[in-house]
Coordinates of C-alpha atoms (C1' of nucleotides) in Angstrom, one line a residue:
Chain A
X1453 CA -22.3 -52.7 -9.1
X1454 CA -24.1 -50.0 -7.2
X1455 CA -21.1 -49.4 -5.0
X1456 CA -19.5 -47.7 -7.9
X1457 CA -22.3 -45.2 -7.9
X1458 CA -22.1 -44.7 -4.1
X1459 CA -18.3 -44.0 -4.4
X1460 CA -19.0 -41.6 -7.3
X1461 CA -21.5 -39.8 -5.1
X1462 CA -19.1 -39.6 -2.2
X1463 CA -16.5 -38.2 -4.5
X1464 CA -18.9 -35.5 -5.7
X1465 CA -19.7 -34.8 -2.1
X1466 CA -16.1 -34.1 -1.1
X1467 CA -15.7 -32.0 -4.2
X1468 CA -18.5 -29.8 -3.0
X1469 CA -17.1 -30.0 0.5
X1470 CA -13.8 -28.6 -0.8
X1471 CA -15.6 -25.7 -2.4
X1472 CA -17.8 -25.1 0.7
X1473 CA -14.8 -25.2 3.0
X1474 CA -12.9 -22.7 0.8
X1475 CA -15.8 -20.3 0.8
X1476 CA -16.2 -20.7 4.5
X1477 CA -12.5 -20.0 5.2
X1478 CA -12.6 -17.0 2.9
X1479 CA -15.7 -15.6 4.7
X1480 CA -14.1 -16.0 8.0
X1481 CA -10.5 -14.9 7.3
X1482 CA -10.4 -13.4 3.9
X1483 CA -8.9 -14.4 0.6
X1484 CA -5.3 -14.0 1.8
X1485 CA -5.9 -16.7 4.4
X1486 CA -7.1 -19.4 2.1
X1487 CA -4.6 -22.2 1.8
X1488 CA -4.7 -25.8 0.7
X1489 CA -3.8 -27.1 4.1
X1490 CA -6.5 -25.1 5.8
X1491 CA -9.1 -26.5 3.3
X1492 CA -7.8 -30.0 4.1
X1493 CA -8.2 -29.3 7.8
X1494 CA -11.8 -28.3 7.4
X1495 CA -12.7 -31.3 5.2
X1496 CA -10.7 -33.5 7.5
X1497 CA -8.2 -34.8 5.0
X1498 CA -4.6 -33.9 4.1
X1499 CA -3.7 -31.4 1.5
X1500 CA -2.7 -33.7 -1.4
X1501 CA -6.1 -35.3 -1.8
X1502 CA -7.5 -31.9 -2.9
X1503 CA -5.4 -32.4 -6.0
X1504 CA -7.6 -35.4 -6.9
X1505 CA -10.5 -33.0 -7.3
X1506 CA -8.9 -29.8 -8.5
X1507 CA -5.7 -29.5 -10.5
X1508 CA -4.6 -26.6 -8.3
X1509 CA -5.6 -23.8 -6.1
X1510 CA -6.5 -21.6 -9.1
X1511 CA -9.0 -24.2 -10.2
X1512 CA -10.8 -23.9 -6.9
X1513 CA -11.0 -20.1 -7.3
X1514 CA -12.2 -20.6 -10.8
X1515 CA -15.0 -22.9 -9.7
X1516 CA -16.1 -20.4 -7.1
X1517 CA -16.1 -17.8 -9.8
X1518 CA -18.4 -20.0 -11.9
X1519 CA -20.6 -20.5 -8.9
X1520 CA -20.8 -16.7 -8.5
X1521 CA -21.8 -16.1 -12.1
X1522 CA -24.5 -18.7 -11.8
X1523 CA -26.0 -17.1 -8.7
X1524 CA -25.7 -13.6 -10.3
X1525 CA -27.4 -14.8 -13.4
X1526 CA -30.2 -16.4 -11.5
X1527 CA -30.7 -13.2 -9.4
X1528 CA -30.7 -10.9 -12.3
X1529 CA -33.1 -13.2 -14.2
X1530 CA -35.5 -13.2 -11.3
X1531 CA -35.3 -9.4 -11.1
X1532 CA -35.9 -9.0 -14.8
X1533 CA -39.0 -11.2 -14.7
X1534 CA -40.6 -9.2 -12.0
X1535 CA -41.2 -6.4 -14.5
X1536 CA -42.4 -5.9 -18.1
X1537 CA -41.1 -2.4 -19.0
X1538 CA -37.5 -2.5 -20.2
X1539 CA -36.7 0.5 -18.1
X1540 CA -37.9 -1.2 -14.9
X1541 CA -36.2 -4.4 -15.9
X1542 CA -32.9 -2.6 -16.3
X1543 CA -33.3 -0.9 -12.9
X1544 CA -34.2 -4.1 -11.2
X1545 CA -31.3 -6.1 -12.8
X1546 CA -28.7 -3.6 -11.8
X1547 CA -30.1 -3.4 -8.3
X1548 CA -29.9 -7.2 -8.2
X1549 CA -26.3 -7.0 -9.3
X1550 CA -25.6 -4.5 -6.6
X1551 CA -27.3 -6.7 -4.0
X1552 CA -25.5 -9.8 -5.1
X1553 CA -22.1 -8.0 -4.8
X1554 CA -22.7 -7.4 -1.1
X1555 CA -24.7 -10.5 -0.3
X1556 CA -22.0 -12.6 -1.8
X1557 CA -19.1 -10.2 -1.2
X1558 CA -16.5 -12.9 -1.3
X1559 CA -17.7 -14.4 -4.5
X1560 CA -17.9 -11.0 -6.1
X1561 CA -14.3 -10.3 -5.0
X1562 CA -13.0 -13.5 -6.7
X1563 CA -15.1 -12.8 -9.8
X1564 CA -13.7 -9.3 -10.3
X1565 CA -10.4 -8.2 -9.2
X1566 CA -9.0 -10.1 -6.2
X1567 CA -6.2 -11.2 -8.5
X1568 CA -6.2 -10.2 -12.1
X1569 CA -8.3 -13.0 -13.4
X1570 CA -6.7 -12.8 -16.6
X1571 CA -8.6 -11.8 -19.7
X1572 CA -9.6 -15.1 -21.2
X1573 CA -12.2 -15.6 -18.5
X1574 CA -15.1 -15.4 -20.9
X1575 CA -13.5 -17.9 -23.3
X1576 CA -13.0 -20.6 -20.7
X1577 CA -16.2 -19.9 -18.8
X1578 CA -19.3 -19.2 -20.9
X1579 CA -21.3 -18.6 -17.8
X1580 CA -19.5 -15.3 -17.3
X1581 CA -21.3 -13.9 -20.4
X1582 CA -24.8 -14.6 -19.3
X1583 CA -25.4 -11.5 -17.1
X1584 CA -23.9 -9.1 -19.7
X1585 CA -25.9 -10.7 -22.5
X1586 CA -29.0 -10.4 -20.5
X1587 CA -28.5 -6.7 -19.8
X1588 CA -27.5 -5.9 -23.4
X1589 CA -30.7 -7.5 -24.6
X1590 CA -32.8 -5.2 -22.5
X1591 CA -30.7 -2.2 -23.5
X1592 CA -31.2 -3.2 -27.1
X1593 CA -35.0 -3.4 -26.6
X1594 CA -34.9 0.0 -25.0
X1595 CA -32.9 1.5 -27.8
X1596 CA -34.8 -0.3 -30.6
X1597 CA -36.6 2.8 -31.9
X1598 CA -33.2 4.4 -32.6
X1599 CA -31.9 1.3 -34.5
X1600 CA -28.6 1.2 -32.6
X1601 CA -25.5 -0.6 -33.7
X1602 CA -23.9 -3.3 -31.7
X1603 CA -21.2 -0.9 -30.6
X1604 CA -23.7 1.6 -29.3
X1605 CA -25.4 -1.0 -27.2
X1606 CA -22.0 -2.0 -25.9
X1607 CA -21.1 1.6 -24.9
X1608 CA -24.3 1.8 -22.9
X1609 CA -23.7 -1.5 -21.3
X1610 CA -20.1 -0.7 -20.3
X1611 CA -21.2 2.7 -18.9
X1612 CA -23.7 0.9 -16.7
X1613 CA -21.2 -1.7 -15.6
X1614 CA -18.5 0.8 -15.0
X1615 CA -20.4 3.0 -12.7
X1616 CA -21.9 0.2 -10.7
X1617 CA -18.7 -1.9 -10.5
X1618 CA -16.8 1.2 -9.6
X1619 CA -19.2 2.1 -6.9
X1620 CA -19.0 -1.5 -5.5
X1621 CA -15.2 -1.5 -5.6
X1622 CA -15.0 1.8 -3.8
X1623 CA -17.5 0.6 -1.2
X1624 CA -15.6 -2.6 -0.6
X1625 CA -12.2 -1.1 0.1
X1626 CA -13.5 2.1 1.7
X1627 CA -16.2 1.6 4.3
X1628 CA -16.1 5.3 5.1
X1629 CA -18.8 6.6 2.8
X1630 CA -22.2 6.7 4.2
X1631 CA -24.8 4.4 2.9
X1632 CA -27.2 7.2 2.1
X1633 CA -24.7 8.9 -0.2
X1634 CA -23.9 5.5 -1.8
X1635 CA -27.5 4.8 -2.5
X1636 CA -28.1 8.2 -3.8
X1637 CA -25.2 7.8 -6.2
X1638 CA -26.5 4.4 -7.3
X1639 CA -30.0 5.7 -7.9
X1640 CA -29.0 8.8 -9.8
X1641 CA -26.4 6.9 -11.8
X1642 CA -28.9 4.3 -13.0
X1643 CA -31.6 6.7 -13.9
X1644 CA -29.1 9.0 -15.5
X1645 CA -27.8 6.3 -17.8
X1646 CA -31.3 5.2 -18.6
X1647 CA -32.2 8.7 -19.6
X1648 CA -29.2 8.8 -21.8
X1649 CA -30.2 5.6 -23.4
X1650 CA -33.7 6.8 -24.2
X1651 CA -32.4 10.1 -25.6
Chain B
X1009 CA 31.7 14.9 10.8
X1010 CA 30.7 15.1 7.2
X1011 CA 31.0 11.3 6.8
X1012 CA 27.8 11.0 8.8
X1013 CA 26.0 13.0 6.2
X1014 CA 27.5 10.9 3.4
X1015 CA 26.3 7.7 5.1
X1016 CA 22.9 9.3 5.7
X1017 CA 22.7 10.1 1.9
X1018 CA 23.8 6.5 1.0
X1019 CA 21.1 5.2 3.3
X1020 CA 18.4 7.3 1.6
X1021 CA 19.7 6.1 -1.7
X1022 CA 19.3 2.5 -1.0
X1023 CA 15.8 3.2 0.4
X1024 CA 15.0 4.7 -3.0
X1025 CA 16.7 1.8 -4.7
X1026 CA 14.4 -0.6 -2.8
X1027 CA 11.3 1.2 -4.1
X1028 CA 12.7 1.5 -7.6
X1029 CA 13.6 -2.2 -7.6
X1030 CA 10.2 -3.2 -6.4
X1031 CA 8.4 -1.2 -9.1
X1032 CA 10.8 -2.5 -11.7
X1033 CA 10.0 -6.1 -10.7
X1034 CA 6.3 -5.4 -10.6
X1035 CA 6.4 -3.9 -14.1
X1036 CA 8.3 -6.9 -15.5
X1037 CA 6.6 -9.7 -13.7
X1038 CA 3.5 -8.4 -11.9
X1039 CA 2.5 -7.9 -8.3
X1040 CA 2.4 -11.6 -7.6
X1041 CA 6.0 -12.0 -8.4
X1042 CA 7.3 -9.4 -6.0
X1043 CA 9.3 -10.9 -3.2
X1044 CA 11.8 -9.6 -0.7
X1045 CA 14.5 -11.9 -2.0
X1046 CA 13.9 -10.7 -5.5
X1047 CA 14.2 -7.1 -4.4
X1048 CA 17.4 -7.9 -2.5
X1049 CA 18.7 -9.5 -5.7
X1050 CA 18.2 -6.3 -7.7
X1051 CA 19.7 -4.0 -5.2
X1052 CA 22.5 -6.5 -4.7
X1053 CA 22.0 -7.2 -1.0
X1054 CA 20.4 -10.0 0.9
X1055 CA 16.8 -9.9 2.0
X1056 CA 17.1 -9.0 5.7
X1057 CA 18.7 -5.6 5.1
X1058 CA 15.4 -4.5 3.5
X1059 CA 14.0 -4.6 7.0
X1060 CA 16.3 -1.8 8.0
X1061 CA 14.5 0.5 5.6
X1062 CA 11.0 -0.9 5.7
X1063 CA 9.3 -2.6 8.6
X1064 CA 7.8 -5.2 6.2
X1065 CA 6.6 -5.8 2.7
X1066 CA 3.3 -4.1 3.3
X1067 CA 5.3 -0.9 4.1
X1068 CA 6.9 -1.0 0.7
X1069 CA 3.6 -1.3 -1.0
X1070 CA 2.3 1.6 1.1
X1071 CA 5.2 3.8 0.1
X1072 CA 4.5 3.0 -3.5
X1073 CA 0.9 3.9 -2.9
X1074 CA 2.0 7.2 -1.5
X1075 CA 4.2 7.8 -4.5
X1076 CA 1.2 7.0 -6.8
X1077 CA -1.0 9.5 -5.0
X1078 CA 1.7 12.2 -5.3
X1079 CA 2.1 11.7 -9.1
X1080 CA -1.7 11.6 -9.5
X1081 CA -2.1 14.8 -7.6
X1082 CA 0.6 16.5 -9.6
X1083 CA -1.0 15.4 -12.9
X1084 CA -4.4 16.4 -11.9
X1085 CA -3.2 19.8 -10.7
X1086 CA -1.4 20.4 -13.9
X1087 CA -4.5 19.4 -15.9
X1088 CA -6.7 21.7 -13.8
X1089 CA -4.4 24.7 -14.3
X1090 CA -4.6 24.4 -18.0
X1091 CA -8.2 25.7 -17.9
X1092 CA -10.2 28.4 -16.3
X1093 CA -13.8 27.1 -16.7
X1094 CA -14.8 24.6 -14.0
X1095 CA -16.4 22.4 -16.6
X1096 CA -13.2 22.2 -18.6
X1097 CA -11.2 21.7 -15.4
X1098 CA -13.3 18.8 -14.4
X1099 CA -13.0 17.2 -17.8
X1100 CA -9.3 17.7 -17.9
X1101 CA -8.8 16.4 -14.3
X1102 CA -10.6 13.1 -14.9
X1103 CA -8.8 12.6 -18.2
X1104 CA -5.6 13.1 -16.3
X1105 CA -6.8 10.5 -13.8
X1106 CA -7.6 8.1 -16.6
X1107 CA -4.2 8.7 -18.2
X1108 CA -2.4 8.2 -15.0
X1109 CA -4.1 4.9 -14.4
X1110 CA -2.7 3.5 -17.6
X1111 CA 0.6 5.3 -17.7
X1112 CA 1.3 4.1 -14.2
X1113 CA -0.7 1.0 -14.3
X1114 CA 1.2 -0.8 -11.6
X1115 CA 0.9 2.1 -9.2
X1116 CA -2.8 2.4 -9.8
X1117 CA -3.2 -1.3 -9.1
X1118 CA -1.5 -1.1 -5.7
X1119 CA -3.4 2.1 -4.9
X1120 CA -6.8 0.6 -5.6
X1121 CA -7.6 -3.0 -5.3
X1122 CA -4.7 -5.4 -5.7
X1123 CA -5.3 -6.3 -2.2
X1124 CA -7.9 -4.8 -0.1
X1125 CA -5.9 -1.8 1.1
X1126 CA -7.9 -1.7 4.2
X1127 CA -10.1 1.3 4.9
X1128 CA -7.9 3.5 7.1
X1129 CA -5.8 4.5 4.2
X1130 CA -6.9 8.2 4.3
X1131 CA -6.1 8.3 8.0
X1132 CA -2.6 7.1 7.7
X1133 CA -1.9 8.8 4.4
X1134 CA -3.1 12.3 4.0
X1135 CA -1.8 12.4 0.4
X1136 CA -4.6 10.1 -0.6
X1137 CA -7.1 12.8 0.0
X1138 CA -5.6 15.5 -2.3
X1139 CA -7.1 14.3 -5.6
X1140 CA -10.6 13.9 -4.2
X1141 CA -10.4 17.3 -2.4
X1142 CA -9.2 18.9 -5.6
X1143 CA -12.1 17.5 -7.7
X1144 CA -14.7 18.2 -5.0
X1145 CA -13.6 21.8 -5.0
X1146 CA -14.3 22.2 -8.7
X1147 CA -17.6 20.4 -8.4
X1148 CA -18.5 22.8 -5.6
X1149 CA -17.6 25.8 -7.8
X1150 CA -19.7 24.4 -10.6
X1151 CA -22.7 23.8 -8.3
X1152 CA -22.3 27.0 -6.4
X1153 CA -25.4 28.7 -7.9
X1154 CA -27.5 25.8 -6.5
X1155 CA -26.0 26.2 -3.0
X1156 CA -25.4 22.5 -2.6
X1157 CA -24.8 20.7 0.7
X1158 CA -21.6 18.8 1.4
X1159 CA -23.4 15.6 0.8
X1160 CA -24.6 16.7 -2.6
X1161 CA -21.1 17.5 -3.7
X1162 CA -20.0 14.2 -2.3
X1163 CA -22.7 12.3 -4.4
X1164 CA -21.4 13.9 -7.6
X1165 CA -17.8 13.2 -6.7
X1166 CA -18.5 9.5 -6.1
X1167 CA -20.5 9.2 -9.2
X1168 CA -17.6 10.5 -11.2
X1169 CA -15.1 8.4 -9.4
X1170 CA -17.2 5.3 -9.7
X1171 CA -17.7 5.4 -13.4
X1172 CA -14.1 6.2 -14.1
X1173 CA -12.6 3.8 -11.6
X1174 CA -15.1 1.1 -12.8
X1175 CA -14.1 1.7 -16.4
X1176 CA -10.5 1.5 -15.5
X1177 CA -10.9 -1.7 -13.5
X1178 CA -12.8 -3.3 -16.3
X1179 CA -10.2 -2.3 -18.8
X1180 CA -7.4 -3.6 -16.7
X1181 CA -8.7 -7.1 -16.2
X1182 CA -10.4 -7.4 -19.6
X1183 CA -8.3 -6.3 -22.5
X1184 CA -11.1 -7.4 -24.8
X1185 CA -13.1 -4.2 -25.2
X1186 CA -12.0 -2.0 -28.1
X1187 CA -10.4 1.3 -27.3
X1188 CA -12.9 3.2 -29.3
X1189 CA -15.8 1.9 -27.3
X1190 CA -13.9 2.6 -24.0
X1191 CA -13.2 6.1 -25.0
X1192 CA -16.7 6.6 -26.1
X1193 CA -17.9 5.4 -22.7
X1194 CA -15.4 7.7 -21.0
X1195 CA -16.4 10.8 -22.9
X1196 CA -20.1 10.3 -22.7
X1197 CA -19.9 9.4 -19.0
X1198 CA -17.9 12.5 -18.1
X1199 CA -20.1 14.9 -20.1
X1200 CA -23.2 13.1 -18.8
X1201 CA -22.3 13.6 -15.2
X1202 CA -21.2 17.2 -15.8
X1203 CA -24.7 17.8 -17.3
X1204 CA -26.3 16.3 -14.3
X1205 CA -24.2 18.6 -12.0
X1206 CA -25.2 21.7 -13.8
X1207 CA -28.9 20.8 -13.8
Chain C
dT727 C1' 49.1 1.1 18.9
dA728 C1' 45.8 -2.3 21.3
dC729 C1' 41.5 -3.2 22.8
dA730 C1' 36.5 -2.6 22.9
dT731 C1' 32.4 -1.4 20.6
dT732 C1' 29.5 -0.5 17.2
dT733 C1' 28.0 -1.0 12.4
dG734 C1' 26.8 -3.5 8.0
dC735 C1' 25.8 -7.4 6.3
dT736 C1' 25.2 -12.4 5.7
dT737 C1' 23.9 -17.1 7.0
dA738 C1' 20.7 -19.9 9.2
dA739 C1' 16.5 -20.7 10.8
dC740 C1' 11.2 -20.7 11.5
dA741 C1' 6.8 -21.1 10.1
dC742 C1' 4.3 -20.8 6.4
dT743 C1' 2.9 -21.4 1.2
dG744 C1' 1.6 -24.6 -3.3
dT745 C1' 2.7 -28.9 -5.2
dT746 C1' 4.6 -33.6 -6.3
dA747 C1' 6.5 -38.2 -5.4
dA748 C1' 6.9 -42.0 -2.6
dA749 C1' 5.2 -45.0 1.0
dT750 C1' 1.5 -47.1 3.5
dG751 C1' -2.3 -49.6 4.4
dA752 C1' -7.0 -51.1 3.2
dT753 C1' -10.1 -53.0 -0.4
dT754 C1' -11.1 -55.3 -4.2
dT755 C1' -10.0 -58.7 -7.8
dA756 C1' -8.3 -63.1 -9.5
Chain D
dT1134 C1' -4.9 -66.9 -0.3
dA1135 C1' -2.2 -63.9 -3.4
dA1136 C1' -2.1 -60.1 -6.4
dA1137 C1' -3.5 -55.7 -7.8
dT1138 C1' -5.8 -51.6 -7.2
dC1139 C1' -7.3 -47.8 -4.6
dA1140 C1' -7.5 -44.1 -1.0
dT1141 C1' -4.9 -41.7 1.8
dT1142 C1' -0.8 -40.0 4.3
dT1143 C1' 4.0 -38.8 5.0
dA1144 C1' 7.9 -36.6 3.2
dA1145 C1' 10.0 -33.7 0.5
dC1146 C1' 11.0 -29.5 -2.7
dA1147 C1' 11.2 -24.9 -3.8
dG1148 C1' 9.3 -20.9 -2.6
dT1149 C1' 7.4 -17.1 0.7
dG1150 C1' 7.9 -13.2 4.8
dT1151 C1' 10.4 -12.5 8.8
dT1152 C1' 13.7 -12.9 12.8
dA1153 C1' 17.9 -14.1 15.4
dA1154 C1' 22.5 -15.2 15.5
dG1155 C1' 27.0 -14.7 13.8
dC1156 C1' 30.8 -12.6 11.5
dA1157 C1' 33.9 -9.3 9.9
dA1158 C1' 35.2 -4.7 9.0
dA1159 C1' 35.1 0.0 10.6
dT1160 C1' 35.0 3.0 14.4
dG1161 C1' 35.8 4.9 19.1
dT1162 C1' 38.6 4.8 23.2
dA1163 C1' 42.8 4.0 26.3

DNA sequence: TACATTTGCTTAACACTGTTAAATGATTTA
DNA sequence: TAAATCATTTAACAGTGTTAAGCAAATGTA
C-alpha cells in the first residue's frame, strides 16, 4: 500500500518541522526560551507528540548539533577546494569556520558550549570529527617535509582551533570589541600559526 | 544598640552562606543542578528568604562572577610580581589565568560562557576589567619601543585571550585531549604571541 | 504589664519547565 | 458491523523561579 509511504513521508516531514521550529524559536528568543510546548505551538501539535520523534529535548539539540557539523563540513570543504596550496587551503578553511560561526550563530552555540555537551560527542556523532580531520590533513601536508608525528600535527590543530574558537566565544558574549580589531586578530593569528607550522 | 550590629553581622553571614552553598552545589552537581530550593536546603532555610539577600538567581551567579574576577585578579597580580621582565610577567600572568580556570573551574564557567552573560558585564562590574587592564599594561610596556597605538595593544591582548580562553573551553568540554598536547599548545602559543609582540 | 507593631520565616500559590500515563476519537482491519 | 490499531490530546507529576499571604515570635510603646 502506497498510503504507508505517504504516512512515512508525513512523519519525516513533521520531524523536520520540529527541528525547524526549534531553530526558529532559538533564533528569535535564544536557547533559554526553547521549550517543548513552544515547539508544539509552532508545529501546531501538543507537546507529547514530539516524543514520538525525539526521545527528549536533548535529542533535539543533538540533532541540531549534527546539522551544524554537516553544514560546517560542507562549507570548509568548499573553501578548501577553492585553493591548491595547503597554506591557502588552511586560511580559507578557518575563514569558512569563522563565517559559519556567525552565519549560523545559534547552531555554533549548541555545537560548542551552550551547555557542556559532554565529552562523548565524537563517539556518538562521527560527523563531529569531519572538520577536524579535514584540517589535520592539510596541516599534515604542510608539515610533510618535517616528517611530523601525529601529536605534532595535533598540537598545531589545537592551536588553530583554540585561537579561533576563543575569538568566536569572546565575540559572541562581548559585542564590545570593534570588528576591525577582531579581524586583525583573526588574520594575524592565522598567518602566525601557519608561519609556526612551516618553521 | 549593639544587637543591631550583631544582627547585621548575622545577615552578612547568611549572605555568604548562600554564596558558599551555591558554589558547593555547583561543584558537586554542576550548574544545571543549582536551584533556589537546593540552596535553601543547604543553608537550612526555605527558598523565599534567599530573595531577601539576592533579588533573583541571576544576582547570585553575578556575585559568584565577581568573586571569580577578584580571585583571578589576585592570582595574576601575584604572578606578575614574581618577575621583573615584561616577557616573564606576561608568561606568568597567562599561566596564572590558565591555572585559575582549572583550579576554580566552576567560577570560570560562570564567568565566561555557561549562559551568555550578556555584554554589559564590564559596565555593571568594574572588577571584570582588572585582569585585562593588567595584561594590556604589560603588553604596552613590551611594545613601548614600537610606540604602538591603543588598537595595536588591543589586538595583541585579544590574540592572547582568544588562544588561551579557546584552549580552556576546549579542554573543559572535551576531556579527550592529552595533557601533554594541551600544555605543548599552551606553551608554544604563549611564546609565539610574545615573539609576534616583540617583532 | 498590656497592646501594637515590626521582624523572620514559612506555607501556599502561580506560571512555567520536561516528561509520562491515561483517555479519546478517528481510521483501519477482520 | 465489530474489533483493533493508530494519532492525538488531556491530565498529571515532579521540578523550576518567584511572589503574596499568613503566622508566630520579638520588639517597641503606653
